[in-house]
CSV table of C-alpha atoms in Angstrom, one decimal:
chain,number,residue,atom,x,y,z
A,1,MET,CA,-147.1,38.1,-51.2
A,2,SER,CA,-144.7,35.2,-51.2
A,3,GLU,CA,-142.0,34.9,-48.6
A,4,PRO,CA,-138.4,35.3,-49.8
A,5,ILE,CA,-136.7,32.0,-50.4
A,6,PRO,CA,-134.0,31.5,-47.8
A,7,ARG,CA,-130.5,31.4,-49.0
A,8,ALA,CA,-128.9,27.9,-49.4
A,9,GLN,CA,-126.5,27.0,-46.7
A,10,PRO,CA,-122.9,26.4,-48.0
A,11,PRO,CA,-121.6,22.9,-47.5
A,12,PRO,CA,-119.2,22.4,-44.6
A,13,ALA,CA,-115.6,23.1,-45.5
A,14,ASP,CA,-114.4,19.8,-44.0
A,15,ARG,CA,-116.8,17.5,-45.8
A,16,TRP,CA,-114.9,14.3,-45.4
A,17,TRP,CA,-114.5,14.7,-41.6
A,18,ARG,CA,-117.7,16.5,-40.7
A,19,TRP,CA,-118.9,13.3,-38.9
A,20,ARG,CA,-116.3,14.0,-36.2
A,21,ARG,CA,-118.5,16.8,-35.0
A,22,ASN,CA,-121.5,14.5,-34.8
A,23,PRO,CA,-122.8,14.4,-31.2
A,24,LEU,CA,-123.7,10.7,-31.7
A,25,ARG,CA,-120.2,9.8,-32.6
A,26,ARG,CA,-118.6,7.5,-30.1
A,27,ARG,CA,-114.9,7.0,-29.4
A,28,ALA,CA,-115.0,3.5,-30.9
A,29,ASP,CA,-116.3,5.0,-34.2
A,30,LEU,CA,-113.3,7.3,-34.4
A,31,VAL,CA,-110.9,4.5,-33.6
A,32,GLN,CA,-112.5,2.3,-36.3
A,33,ALA,CA,-112.2,5.1,-38.8
A,34,TRP,CA,-108.5,5.7,-38.1
A,35,VAL,CA,-107.7,2.0,-38.1
A,36,GLY,CA,-109.4,1.6,-41.5
A,37,LEU,CA,-107.5,4.6,-42.9
A,38,LEU,CA,-104.2,3.2,-41.5
A,39,LEU,CA,-104.8,-0.3,-42.9
A,40,ALA,CA,-105.9,1.0,-46.3
A,41,SER,CA,-102.8,3.2,-46.6
A,42,THR,CA,-100.6,0.3,-45.5
A,43,VAL,CA,-102.2,-2.1,-48.0
A,44,ALA,CA,-101.9,0.5,-50.8
A,45,VAL,CA,-98.2,0.7,-50.2
A,46,ALA,CA,-97.3,-2.8,-49.2
A,47,ALA,CA,-99.3,-4.8,-51.7
A,48,PRO,CA,-97.5,-3.6,-54.8
A,49,LEU,CA,-94.2,-3.8,-53.0
A,50,VAL,CA,-94.8,-7.4,-51.9
A,51,ALA,CA,-96.1,-8.4,-55.3
A,52,TRP,CA,-93.0,-7.0,-57.1
A,53,THR,CA,-90.6,-8.6,-54.5
A,54,VAL,CA,-92.2,-12.0,-54.7
A,55,GLY,CA,-92.5,-11.9,-58.5
A,56,PHE,CA,-88.9,-10.8,-58.9
A,57,SER,CA,-87.6,-13.5,-56.5
A,58,VAL,CA,-89.6,-16.2,-58.2
A,59,HIS,CA,-88.4,-15.1,-61.6
A,60,GLU,CA,-84.8,-15.1,-60.5
A,61,ALA,CA,-85.0,-18.5,-58.8
A,62,LEU,CA,-86.8,-20.2,-61.8
A,63,THR,CA,-84.4,-18.6,-64.3
A,64,ALA,CA,-81.4,-19.8,-62.3
A,65,ALA,CA,-82.9,-23.3,-62.1
A,66,ALA,CA,-83.7,-23.4,-65.9
A,67,ARG,CA,-80.2,-22.3,-66.7
A,68,ARG,CA,-78.7,-25.0,-64.4
A,69,GLU,CA,-81.0,-27.7,-65.9
A,70,ALA,CA,-80.1,-26.5,-69.4
A,71,GLY,CA,-76.4,-26.8,-68.6
A,72,GLU,CA,-76.7,-30.2,-67.1
A,73,GLY,CA,-79.2,-32.0,-69.3
A,74,ARG,CA,-79.6,-32.4,-73.1
A,75,HIS,CA,-82.0,-33.5,-75.8
A,76,LEU,CA,-81.7,-37.1,-77.0
A,77,GLU,CA,-83.3,-39.3,-79.7
A,78,ALA,CA,-85.5,-42.1,-78.3
A,79,ALA,CA,-87.6,-44.8,-79.8
A,80,LEU,CA,-91.1,-45.8,-78.5
A,81,VAL,CA,-91.3,-49.2,-76.9
A,82,ALA,CA,-95.1,-49.4,-77.6
A,83,ASP,CA,-97.7,-47.5,-79.5
A,84,ALA,CA,-98.7,-44.2,-78.0
A,85,PRO,CA,-102.4,-43.6,-77.2
A,86,ARG,CA,-104.4,-42.0,-80.0
A,87,HIS,CA,-106.2,-38.7,-79.6
A,88,PRO,CA,-110.0,-38.9,-80.0
A,89,GLU,CA,-109.8,-35.9,-82.5
A,90,PRO,CA,-106.7,-36.5,-84.6
A,91,GLY,CA,-105.5,-33.6,-86.6
A,92,SER,CA,-107.2,-31.0,-84.4
A,93,ALA,CA,-105.4,-28.1,-82.6
A,94,GLU,CA,-105.9,-29.9,-79.3
A,95,ALA,CA,-104.3,-33.0,-80.6
A,96,ARG,CA,-101.2,-31.1,-81.8
A,97,GLU,CA,-100.8,-29.7,-78.2
A,98,THR,CA,-101.6,-32.9,-76.3
A,99,ARG,CA,-98.9,-35.2,-75.0
A,100,TYR,CA,-99.3,-38.7,-73.6
A,101,PRO,CA,-96.9,-40.6,-71.4
A,102,ALA,CA,-95.2,-43.5,-73.2
A,103,GLU,CA,-92.3,-45.8,-72.6
A,104,VAL,CA,-89.2,-45.0,-74.7
A,105,ARG,CA,-85.8,-46.5,-75.1
A,106,TYR,CA,-82.7,-44.4,-75.5
A,107,THR,CA,-79.0,-44.3,-75.2
A,108,ALA,CA,-77.8,-42.2,-72.2
A,109,PRO,CA,-74.8,-39.9,-72.4
A,110,ASP,CA,-72.7,-42.6,-70.6
A,111,GLY,CA,-73.5,-45.1,-73.4
A,112,THR,CA,-75.9,-47.3,-71.5
A,113,VAL,CA,-79.3,-48.2,-73.1
A,114,ARG,CA,-82.1,-47.2,-70.8
A,115,THR,CA,-85.9,-47.0,-70.8
A,116,GLY,CA,-88.1,-44.3,-69.3
A,117,THR,CA,-91.4,-42.6,-69.5
A,118,ALA,CA,-91.6,-39.5,-71.6
A,119,GLU,CA,-94.4,-37.2,-72.9
A,120,VAL,CA,-94.9,-37.9,-76.6
A,121,PRO,CA,-97.3,-36.8,-79.3
A,122,PRO,CA,-100.4,-39.0,-79.7
A,123,GLY,CA,-100.6,-41.7,-82.3
A,124,LEU,CA,-96.9,-42.5,-82.6
A,125,ALA,CA,-96.3,-46.2,-83.4
A,126,ALA,CA,-93.8,-48.5,-81.6
A,127,GLY,CA,-90.3,-47.8,-82.9
A,128,ALA,CA,-91.1,-44.2,-83.9
A,129,ARG,CA,-88.4,-41.7,-83.1
A,130,THR,CA,-89.0,-38.8,-80.8
A,131,ARG,CA,-86.9,-36.3,-78.9
A,132,ILE,CA,-86.7,-36.4,-75.1
A,133,TRP,CA,-84.9,-34.4,-72.4
A,134,VAL,CA,-82.6,-36.2,-69.9
A,135,ASN,CA,-81.1,-34.6,-66.8
A,136,GLY,CA,-77.4,-34.7,-65.7
A,137,GLU,CA,-77.8,-38.3,-64.5
A,138,GLY,CA,-79.2,-39.5,-67.8
A,139,HIS,CA,-82.8,-39.9,-66.6
A,140,VAL,CA,-85.8,-38.8,-68.6
A,141,ALA,CA,-87.0,-35.4,-67.1
A,142,GLU,CA,-89.0,-32.4,-67.9
A,143,PRO,CA,-87.1,-29.9,-70.1
A,144,PRO,CA,-86.1,-26.5,-68.5
A,145,MET,CA,-88.9,-23.9,-68.3
A,146,THR,CA,-89.2,-21.4,-71.1
A,147,GLU,CA,-88.9,-17.7,-70.5
A,148,ASP,CA,-92.6,-17.3,-71.1
A,149,ALA,CA,-93.5,-20.0,-68.6
A,150,ILE,CA,-91.1,-18.5,-66.0
A,151,ARG,CA,-92.7,-15.1,-66.5
A,152,TYR,CA,-96.3,-16.4,-66.1
A,153,ARG,CA,-95.3,-18.3,-63.0
A,154,ALA,CA,-93.6,-15.2,-61.5
A,155,VAL,CA,-96.6,-13.0,-62.3
A,156,GLY,CA,-98.9,-15.5,-60.6
A,157,TRP,CA,-96.9,-15.7,-57.5
A,158,GLY,CA,-96.5,-11.9,-57.4
A,159,ALA,CA,-100.3,-11.5,-57.7
A,160,ALA,CA,-100.8,-14.1,-54.9
A,161,GLY,CA,-98.4,-12.2,-52.6
A,162,GLY,CA,-100.1,-8.9,-53.2
A,163,GLY,CA,-103.5,-10.5,-52.8
A,164,ALA,CA,-102.4,-12.0,-49.5
A,165,VAL,CA,-101.4,-8.5,-48.2
A,166,ALA,CA,-104.9,-7.2,-49.2
A,167,VAL,CA,-106.7,-10.1,-47.5
A,168,THR,CA,-104.6,-9.7,-44.4
A,169,GLY,CA,-105.5,-6.0,-44.2
A,170,ARG,CA,-109.1,-6.8,-44.7
A,171,GLY,CA,-109.1,-9.4,-42.1
A,172,ALA,CA,-107.4,-7.1,-39.6
A,173,TYR,CA,-110.0,-4.5,-40.2
A,174,ALA,CA,-112.8,-7.0,-39.8
A,175,ALA,CA,-111.3,-8.2,-36.5
A,176,THR,CA,-111.0,-4.7,-35.3
A,177,ALA,CA,-114.6,-3.8,-36.3
A,178,CYS,CA,-115.9,-7.0,-34.6
A,179,LEU,CA,-114.0,-6.1,-31.3
A,180,LEU,CA,-115.3,-2.5,-31.4
A,181,ASP,CA,-118.8,-3.7,-32.2
A,182,ARG,CA,-118.7,-5.8,-29.0
A,183,ARG,CA,-117.6,-2.8,-27.0
A,184,ARG,CA,-120.2,-0.6,-28.5
A,185,ALA,CA,-122.9,-3.2,-27.7
A,186,ALA,CA,-121.6,-3.4,-24.1
A,187,ALA,CA,-121.6,0.3,-23.7
A,188,TRP,CA,-125.1,0.5,-25.2
A,189,ASP,CA,-126.4,-2.1,-22.7
A,190,GLU,CA,-124.7,-0.2,-19.9
A,191,ALA,CA,-126.3,3.1,-21.0
A,192,TRP,CA,-129.7,1.4,-21.1
A,193,ARG,CA,-129.2,-0.1,-17.7
A,194,ARG,CA,-128.4,3.3,-16.2
A,195,ALA,CA,-131.3,5.0,-17.9
A,196,SER,CA,-133.7,2.3,-16.8
A,197,ALA,CA,-132.5,2.7,-13.3
A,198,ARG,CA,-133.2,6.4,-13.4
A,199,TRP,CA,-136.6,6.0,-15.0
A,200,THR,CA,-137.7,3.4,-12.5
A,201,ALA,CA,-136.3,5.1,-9.4
A,202,PRO,CA,-139.0,6.3,-7.0
A,203,PRO,CA,-139.4,10.1,-6.9
């Protein structure tokens, strides 16, 4: 006659913290667990907040700079002094997006004729007309950033800020674990030393 199958034992009610009752648990283990929980909670809250704050600040600063540059500068017509470099694949999509530095001659807002280096489409011949951007002092400059460029830059800086918080939290946990590992190793050595002394002691 077969023996009755014993009833399955129900799982502990506190499954996530049952290791706290482990007789092999050391104080350093508990400290490391709580430090990890605290750091994880802090990163979960701080990373999105820092990412949003940094992204918003960068967006506001770049938007203000773009508006200021747009108010001070302007587009002007300029003529190439020499032929612009040719693209190796003329007519391609890459050629339409590529710009090469070339010397141009233009009349500044104050009426003076000046020369400068501007980014122009490839293949333009000397004397060809192109549009350039000059700043408030009449010098050739980069045009103000577009809204899309500002948004991409802000998102990038925001992601970097949030990532920095996560990396800092991970580094803090790693440093804590390293310190506790050293203490555990020292305690283990001390326990072995005491046990060895008892085992080798004369009766």
